[in-house]
Amino acid sequence: KTTNQLLLKILEKDNKKYYEIISFELDVGAESMTMNFSNLCDGNQVLGNQTNQFLNENWKTILQAVNNESLTAAFGPIFKDIGNKVFSKVPKDKINPSENSD
């Protein structure tokens, strides 16, 4: 499950209103995670298996450690850029027709 939080502002262009993403944050939640990396530790199979076991036993702690800030830093600019490309072409009233014209 991923939760995305967008901070938007409204721009006016050619008498139409458009959204622009100011910031994009994401939070990834998972009920379980399995990792299996191959050729770890210069091919040392025993150490590689132990590393994979450690990662799988501690997946929740690892996910929490990299979750919010790291994932937002890594993927936030990409999603913001893609979102703004869409929002710059599609007027606000087409994205959210139930909203009034404000």
mmCIF file of N, CA and C in Angstrom:
data_model
loop_
_atom_site.group_PDB
_atom_site.id
_atom_site.type_symbol
_atom_site.label_atom_id
_atom_site.label_comp_id
_atom_site.label_asym_id
_atom_site.label_seq_id
_atom_site.Cartn_x
_atom_site.Cartn_y
_atom_site.Cartn_z
ATOM 1 N N LYS A 1 0.853 -1.168 0.000
ATOM 2 C CA LYS A 1 0.000 0.000 0.000
ATOM 3 C C LYS A 1 0.899 1.230 0.000
ATOM 4 N N THR A 2 0.618 2.148 -0.877
ATOM 5 C CA THR A 2 1.366 3.395 -0.952
ATOM 6 C C THR A 2 0.414 4.560 -0.756
ATOM 7 N N THR A 3 0.796 5.478 0.101
ATOM 8 C CA THR A 3 0.028 6.699 0.302
ATOM 9 C C THR A 3 0.827 7.846 -0.280
ATOM 10 N N ASN A 4 0.189 8.629 -1.133
ATOM 11 C CA ASN A 4 0.837 9.773 -1.761
ATOM 12 C C ASN A 4 0.203 11.051 -1.243
ATOM 13 N N GLN A 5 1.041 12.019 -0.948
ATOM 14 C CA GLN A 5 0.546 13.321 -0.506
ATOM 15 C C GLN A 5 1.092 14.372 -1.458
ATOM 16 N N LEU A 6 0.176 15.086 -2.108
ATOM 17 C CA LEU A 6 0.554 16.124 -3.060
ATOM 18 C C LEU A 6 0.125 17.478 -2.532
ATOM 19 N N LEU A 7 1.005 18.444 -2.645
ATOM 20 C CA LEU A 7 0.663 19.828 -2.368
ATOM 21 C C LEU A 7 0.533 20.499 -3.725
ATOM 22 N N LEU A 8 -0.665 21.018 -4.012
ATOM 23 C CA LEU A 8 -0.964 21.583 -5.327
ATOM 24 C C LEU A 8 -1.203 23.079 -5.242
ATOM 25 N N LYS A 9 -0.901 23.755 -6.329
ATOM 26 C CA LYS A 9 -1.363 25.131 -6.478
ATOM 27 C C LYS A 9 -2.083 25.203 -7.816
ATOM 28 N N ILE A 10 -2.888 26.235 -7.971
ATOM 29 C CA ILE A 10 -3.672 26.396 -9.191
ATOM 30 C C ILE A 10 -3.075 27.531 -10.007
ATOM 31 N N LEU A 11 -2.832 27.234 -11.278
ATOM 32 C CA LEU A 11 -2.316 28.220 -12.227
ATOM 33 C C LEU A 11 -3.401 28.544 -13.238
ATOM 34 N N GLU A 12 -3.364 29.736 -13.777
ATOM 35 C CA GLU A 12 -4.306 30.092 -14.835
ATOM 36 C C GLU A 12 -3.521 30.328 -16.118
ATOM 37 N N LYS A 13 -3.991 29.688 -17.200
ATOM 38 C CA LYS A 13 -3.350 29.801 -18.500
ATOM 39 C C LYS A 13 -4.446 29.763 -19.561
ATOM 40 N N ASP A 14 -4.453 30.742 -20.430
ATOM 41 C CA ASP A 14 -5.460 30.808 -21.503
ATOM 42 C C ASP A 14 -6.884 30.710 -20.956
ATOM 43 N N ASN A 15 -7.148 31.429 -19.874
ATOM 44 C CA ASN A 15 -8.464 31.464 -19.222
ATOM 45 C C ASN A 15 -8.922 30.108 -18.688
ATOM 46 N N LYS A 16 -8.001 29.198 -18.469
ATOM 47 C CA LYS A 16 -8.317 27.906 -17.866
ATOM 48 C C LYS A 16 -7.415 27.717 -16.660
ATOM 49 N N LYS A 17 -7.915 26.956 -15.692
ATOM 50 C CA LYS A 17 -7.151 26.697 -14.477
ATOM 51 C C LYS A 17 -6.525 25.305 -14.554
ATOM 52 N N TYR A 18 -5.278 25.229 -14.095
ATOM 53 C CA TYR A 18 -4.512 23.988 -14.116
ATOM 54 C C TYR A 18 -3.875 23.771 -12.748
ATOM 55 N N TYR A 19 -3.692 22.509 -12.401
ATOM 56 C CA TYR A 19 -2.961 22.185 -11.185
ATOM 57 C C TYR A 19 -1.462 22.184 -11.473
ATOM 58 N N GLU A 20 -0.693 22.521 -10.450
ATOM 59 C CA GLU A 20 0.757 22.326 -10.482
ATOM 60 C C GLU A 20 1.157 21.702 -9.153
ATOM 61 N N ILE A 21 1.942 20.641 -9.218
ATOM 62 C CA ILE A 21 2.399 19.969 -8.006
ATOM 63 C C ILE A 21 3.576 20.750 -7.432
ATOM 64 N N ILE A 22 3.435 21.160 -6.185
ATOM 65 C CA ILE A 22 4.498 21.873 -5.483
ATOM 66 C C ILE A 22 5.410 20.871 -4.781
ATOM 67 N N SER A 23 4.805 19.892 -4.126
ATOM 68 C CA SER A 23 5.594 18.847 -3.478
ATOM 69 C C SER A 23 4.858 17.520 -3.579
ATOM 70 N N PHE A 24 5.623 16.455 -3.556
ATOM 71 C CA PHE A 24 5.090 15.104 -3.680
ATOM 72 C C PHE A 24 5.804 14.235 -2.651
ATOM 73 N N GLU A 25 5.044 13.653 -1.740
ATOM 74 C CA GLU A 25 5.609 12.756 -0.733
ATOM 75 C C GLU A 25 4.911 11.411 -0.833
ATOM 76 N N LEU A 26 5.655 10.349 -0.566
ATOM 77 C CA LEU A 26 5.025 9.046 -0.572
ATOM 78 C C LEU A 26 5.447 8.248 0.645
ATOM 79 N N ASP A 27 4.559 7.368 1.044
ATOM 80 C CA ASP A 27 4.770 6.505 2.195
ATOM 81 C C ASP A 27 4.374 5.101 1.765
ATOM 82 N N VAL A 28 5.322 4.186 1.837
ATOM 83 C CA VAL A 28 5.069 2.816 1.407
ATOM 84 C C VAL A 28 4.844 1.955 2.638
ATOM 85 N N GLY A 29 3.733 1.259 2.647
ATOM 86 C CA GLY A 29 3.438 0.312 3.712
ATOM 87 C C GLY A 29 3.349 -1.076 3.107
ATOM 88 N N ALA A 30 3.772 -2.076 3.840
ATOM 89 C CA ALA A 30 3.724 -3.446 3.332
ATOM 90 C C ALA A 30 3.368 -4.385 4.471
ATOM 91 N N GLU A 31 2.643 -5.429 4.124
ATOM 92 C CA GLU A 31 2.322 -6.457 5.105
ATOM 93 C C GLU A 31 3.426 -7.495 5.184
ATOM 94 N N SER A 32 4.163 -7.642 4.093
ATOM 95 C CA SER A 32 5.310 -8.548 4.083
ATOM 96 C C SER A 32 6.222 -8.162 2.923
ATOM 97 N N MET A 33 7.459 -8.619 3.006
ATOM 98 C CA MET A 33 8.412 -8.349 1.942
ATOM 99 C C MET A 33 9.420 -9.496 1.928
ATOM 100 N N THR A 34 9.753 -9.951 0.737
ATOM 101 C CA THR A 34 10.759 -10.988 0.577
ATOM 102 C C THR A 34 11.830 -10.477 -0.365
ATOM 103 N N MET A 35 13.075 -10.623 0.053
ATOM 104 C CA MET A 35 14.206 -10.207 -0.778
ATOM 105 C C MET A 35 15.071 -11.425 -1.061
ATOM 106 N N ASN A 36 15.592 -11.502 -2.274
ATOM 107 C CA ASN A 36 16.493 -12.588 -2.638
ATOM 108 C C ASN A 36 17.522 -12.038 -3.619
ATOM 109 N N PHE A 37 18.653 -11.635 -3.087
ATOM 110 C CA PHE A 37 19.729 -11.090 -3.904
ATOM 111 C C PHE A 37 20.700 -12.212 -4.243
ATOM 112 N N SER A 38 21.136 -12.251 -5.484
ATOM 113 C CA SER A 38 22.077 -13.289 -5.901
ATOM 114 C C SER A 38 23.477 -12.701 -6.041
ATOM 115 N N ASN A 39 24.450 -13.566 -5.982
ATOM 116 C CA ASN A 39 25.859 -13.212 -6.142
ATOM 117 C C ASN A 39 26.296 -12.133 -5.146
ATOM 118 N N LEU A 40 25.803 -12.242 -3.921
ATOM 119 C CA LEU A 40 26.245 -11.338 -2.858
ATOM 120 C C LEU A 40 27.604 -11.793 -2.340
ATOM 121 N N CYS A 41 28.331 -10.907 -1.754
ATOM 122 C CA CYS A 41 29.567 -11.235 -1.036
ATOM 123 C C CYS A 41 30.562 -11.973 -1.928
ATOM 124 N N ASP A 42 30.767 -11.467 -3.131
ATOM 125 C CA ASP A 42 31.721 -12.044 -4.096
ATOM 126 C C ASP A 42 31.481 -13.525 -4.353
ATOM 127 N N GLY A 43 30.223 -13.923 -4.416
ATOM 128 C CA GLY A 43 29.889 -15.303 -4.748
ATOM 129 C C GLY A 43 29.933 -16.266 -3.578
ATOM 130 N N ASN A 44 30.222 -15.812 -2.372
ATOM 131 C CA ASN A 44 30.234 -16.674 -1.192
ATOM 132 C C ASN A 44 28.788 -17.048 -0.871
ATOM 133 N N GLN A 45 28.400 -18.268 -1.260
ATOM 134 C CA GLN A 45 27.010 -18.717 -1.153
ATOM 135 C C GLN A 45 26.505 -18.716 0.288
ATOM 136 N N VAL A 46 27.329 -19.171 1.225
ATOM 137 C CA VAL A 46 26.907 -19.241 2.630
ATOM 138 C C VAL A 46 26.642 -17.841 3.169
ATOM 139 N N LEU A 47 27.581 -16.936 2.942
ATOM 140 C CA LEU A 47 27.411 -15.568 3.416
ATOM 141 C C LEU A 47 26.250 -14.878 2.698
ATOM 142 N N GLY A 48 26.083 -15.153 1.401
ATOM 143 C CA GLY A 48 24.952 -14.601 0.648
ATOM 144 C C GLY A 48 23.621 -15.072 1.198
ATOM 145 N N ASN A 49 23.527 -16.360 1.509
ATOM 146 C CA ASN A 49 22.292 -16.909 2.085
ATOM 147 C C ASN A 49 22.004 -16.300 3.453
ATOM 148 N N GLN A 50 23.051 -16.126 4.265
ATOM 149 C CA GLN A 50 22.867 -15.519 5.585
ATOM 150 C C GLN A 50 22.414 -14.061 5.457
ATOM 151 N N THR A 51 22.971 -13.364 4.481
ATOM 152 C CA THR A 51 22.574 -11.969 4.256
ATOM 153 C C THR A 51 21.114 -11.895 3.837
ATOM 154 N N ASN A 52 20.701 -12.743 2.894
ATOM 155 C CA ASN A 52 19.299 -12.768 2.468
ATOM 156 C C ASN A 52 18.381 -13.128 3.630
ATOM 157 N N GLN A 53 18.798 -14.078 4.455
ATOM 158 C CA GLN A 53 17.990 -14.459 5.613
ATOM 159 C C GLN A 53 17.842 -13.277 6.567
ATOM 160 N N PHE A 54 18.945 -12.579 6.834
ATOM 161 C CA PHE A 54 18.897 -11.406 7.708
ATOM 162 C C PHE A 54 17.949 -10.351 7.141
ATOM 163 N N LEU A 55 18.072 -10.064 5.843
ATOM 164 C CA LEU A 55 17.212 -9.059 5.207
ATOM 165 C C LEU A 55 15.742 -9.446 5.317
ATOM 166 N N ASN A 56 15.437 -10.718 5.090
ATOM 167 C CA ASN A 56 14.046 -11.168 5.130
ATOM 168 C C ASN A 56 13.491 -11.208 6.555
ATOM 169 N N GLU A 57 14.332 -11.487 7.526
ATOM 170 C CA GLU A 57 13.883 -11.484 8.919
ATOM 171 C C GLU A 57 13.688 -10.065 9.449
ATOM 172 N N ASN A 58 14.360 -9.104 8.853
ATOM 173 C CA ASN A 58 14.333 -7.724 9.343
ATOM 174 C C ASN A 58 13.755 -6.748 8.320
ATOM 175 N N TRP A 59 12.918 -7.254 7.417
ATOM 176 C CA TRP A 59 12.408 -6.435 6.322
ATOM 177 C C TRP A 59 11.665 -5.204 6.817
ATOM 178 N N LYS A 60 10.887 -5.357 7.903
ATOM 179 C CA LYS A 60 10.068 -4.240 8.380
ATOM 180 C C LYS A 60 10.952 -3.086 8.874
ATOM 181 N N THR A 61 11.988 -3.406 9.615
ATOM 182 C CA THR A 61 12.920 -2.382 10.103
ATOM 183 C C THR A 61 13.641 -1.713 8.938
ATOM 184 N N ILE A 62 14.050 -2.504 7.966
ATOM 185 C CA ILE A 62 14.740 -1.965 6.785
ATOM 186 C C ILE A 62 13.816 -1.037 6.007
ATOM 187 N N LEU A 63 12.578 -1.463 5.793
ATOM 188 C CA LEU A 63 11.621 -0.630 5.058
ATOM 189 C C LEU A 63 11.367 0.681 5.791
ATOM 190 N N GLN A 64 11.205 0.616 7.103
ATOM 191 C CA GLN A 64 10.985 1.840 7.878
ATOM 192 C C GLN A 64 12.190 2.772 7.796
ATOM 193 N N ALA A 65 13.390 2.203 7.765
ATOM 194 C CA ALA A 65 14.606 3.019 7.725
ATOM 195 C C ALA A 65 14.743 3.792 6.415
ATOM 196 N N VAL A 66 14.315 3.188 5.318
ATOM 197 C CA VAL A 66 14.465 3.859 4.012
ATOM 198 C C VAL A 66 13.178 4.485 3.521
ATOM 199 N N ASN A 67 12.088 4.240 4.208
ATOM 200 C CA ASN A 67 10.767 4.570 3.683
ATOM 201 C C ASN A 67 10.566 6.022 3.299
ATOM 202 N N ASN A 68 10.186 6.846 4.205
ATOM 203 C CA ASN A 68 9.656 8.164 3.856
ATOM 204 C C ASN A 68 10.659 9.080 3.181
ATOM 205 N N GLU A 69 11.698 9.456 3.878
ATOM 206 C CA GLU A 69 12.613 10.449 3.321
ATOM 207 C C GLU A 69 13.354 9.929 2.102
ATOM 208 N N SER A 70 13.869 8.709 2.177
ATOM 209 C CA SER A 70 14.654 8.171 1.068
ATOM 210 C C SER A 70 13.804 7.930 -0.168
ATOM 211 N N LEU A 71 12.639 7.326 0.026
ATOM 212 C CA LEU A 71 11.782 7.055 -1.125
ATOM 213 C C LEU A 71 11.230 8.335 -1.723
ATOM 214 N N THR A 72 10.865 9.290 -0.874
ATOM 215 C CA THR A 72 10.396 10.578 -1.385
ATOM 216 C C THR A 72 11.512 11.271 -2.151
ATOM 217 N N ALA A 73 12.734 11.228 -1.622
ATOM 218 C CA ALA A 73 13.863 11.861 -2.311
ATOM 219 C C ALA A 73 14.151 11.178 -3.641
ATOM 220 N N ALA A 74 14.010 9.852 -3.682
ATOM 221 C CA ALA A 74 14.315 9.108 -4.904
ATOM 222 C C ALA A 74 13.210 9.212 -5.947
ATOM 223 N N PHE A 75 11.972 9.040 -5.529
ATOM 224 C CA PHE A 75 10.876 8.953 -6.485
ATOM 225 C C PHE A 75 10.008 10.201 -6.566
ATOM 226 N N GLY A 76 10.004 11.020 -5.526
ATOM 227 C CA GLY A 76 9.177 12.227 -5.512
ATOM 228 C C GLY A 76 9.384 13.122 -6.720
ATOM 229 N N PRO A 77 10.640 13.472 -7.060
ATOM 230 C CA PRO A 77 10.847 14.336 -8.232
ATOM 231 C C PRO A 77 10.372 13.708 -9.542
ATOM 232 N N ILE A 78 10.494 12.395 -9.650
ATOM 233 C CA ILE A 78 10.045 11.708 -10.872
ATOM 234 C C ILE A 78 8.525 11.790 -10.985
ATOM 235 N N PHE A 79 7.812 11.439 -9.905
ATOM 236 C CA PHE A 79 6.353 11.492 -9.923
ATOM 237 C C PHE A 79 5.847 12.924 -10.068
ATOM 238 N N LYS A 80 6.550 13.869 -9.447
ATOM 239 C CA LYS A 80 6.173 15.282 -9.566
ATOM 240 C C LYS A 80 6.297 15.734 -11.014
ATOM 241 N N ASP A 81 7.385 15.364 -11.666
ATOM 242 C CA ASP A 81 7.601 15.742 -13.064
ATOM 243 C C ASP A 81 6.534 15.132 -13.976
ATOM 244 N N ILE A 82 6.262 13.849 -13.802
ATOM 245 C CA ILE A 82 5.233 13.184 -14.617
ATOM 246 C C ILE A 82 3.867 13.816 -14.359
ATOM 247 N N GLY A 83 3.536 14.023 -13.088
ATOM 248 C CA GLY A 83 2.251 14.638 -12.742
ATOM 249 C C GLY A 83 2.102 16.020 -13.337
ATOM 250 N N ASN A 84 3.156 16.828 -13.265
ATOM 251 C CA ASN A 84 3.071 18.182 -13.816
ATOM 252 C C ASN A 84 2.961 18.181 -15.332
ATOM 253 N N LYS A 85 3.538 17.183 -15.983
ATOM 254 C CA LYS A 85 3.370 17.081 -17.443
ATOM 255 C C LYS A 85 1.905 16.820 -17.791
ATOM 256 N N VAL A 86 1.264 15.980 -17.010
ATOM 257 C CA VAL A 86 -0.164 15.706 -17.230
ATOM 258 C C VAL A 86 -0.995 16.927 -16.859
ATOM 259 N N PHE A 87 -0.758 17.466 -15.658
ATOM 260 C CA PHE A 87 -1.559 18.596 -15.182
ATOM 261 C C PHE A 87 -1.407 19.840 -16.050
ATOM 262 N N SER A 88 -0.278 20.016 -16.715
ATOM 263 C CA SER A 88 -0.100 21.198 -17.568
ATOM 264 C C SER A 88 -0.889 21.092 -18.870
ATOM 265 N N LYS A 89 -1.343 19.890 -19.201
ATOM 266 C CA LYS A 89 -2.095 19.675 -20.445
ATOM 267 C C LYS A 89 -3.597 19.514 -20.219
ATOM 268 N N VAL A 90 -3.963 19.093 -19.013
ATOM 269 C CA VAL A 90 -5.370 18.799 -18.720
ATOM 270 C C VAL A 90 -5.881 19.821 -17.708
ATOM 271 N N PRO A 91 -6.877 20.623 -18.083
ATOM 272 C CA PRO A 91 -7.402 21.636 -17.158
ATOM 273 C C PRO A 91 -7.992 21.008 -15.894
ATOM 274 N N LYS A 92 -7.967 21.791 -14.841
ATOM 275 C CA LYS A 92 -8.475 21.378 -13.531
ATOM 276 C C LYS A 92 -9.909 20.869 -13.604
ATOM 277 N N ASP A 93 -10.766 21.528 -14.380
ATOM 278 C CA ASP A 93 -12.177 21.113 -14.439
ATOM 279 C C ASP A 93 -12.364 19.762 -15.131
ATOM 280 N N LYS A 94 -11.374 19.317 -15.901
ATOM 281 C CA LYS A 94 -11.449 17.984 -16.518
ATOM 282 C C LYS A 94 -10.951 16.912 -15.550
ATOM 283 N N ILE A 95 -10.040 17.288 -14.673
ATOM 284 C CA ILE A 95 -9.512 16.348 -13.686
ATOM 285 C C ILE A 95 -10.499 16.168 -12.542
ATOM 286 N N ASN A 96 -11.103 17.269 -12.129
ATOM 287 C CA ASN A 96 -12.005 17.257 -10.985
ATOM 288 C C ASN A 96 -13.280 18.022 -11.334
ATOM 289 N N PRO A 97 -14.134 17.439 -12.199
ATOM 290 C CA PRO A 97 -15.315 18.171 -12.678
ATOM 291 C C PRO A 97 -16.339 18.498 -11.597
ATOM 292 N N SER A 98 -16.329 17.780 -10.485
ATOM 293 C CA SER A 98 -17.327 18.042 -9.444
ATOM 294 C C SER A 98 -16.990 19.286 -8.623
ATOM 295 N N GLU A 99 -15.741 19.751 -8.696
ATOM 296 C CA GLU A 99 -15.349 20.961 -7.972
ATOM 297 C C GLU A 99 -15.892 22.185 -8.680
ATOM 298 N N ASN A 100 -16.207 23.218 -7.903
ATOM 299 C CA ASN A 100 -16.674 24.442 -8.550
ATOM 300 C C ASN A 100 -15.506 25.107 -9.266
ATOM 301 N N SER A 101 -15.729 26.200 -9.907
ATOM 302 C CA SER A 101 -14.723 26.829 -10.760
ATOM 303 C C SER A 101 -13.645 27.587 -9.997
ATOM 304 N N ASP A 102 -13.628 27.538 -8.681
ATOM 305 C CA ASP A 102 -12.595 28.252 -7.897
ATOM 306 C C ASP A 102 -11.240 27.684 -8.169
#
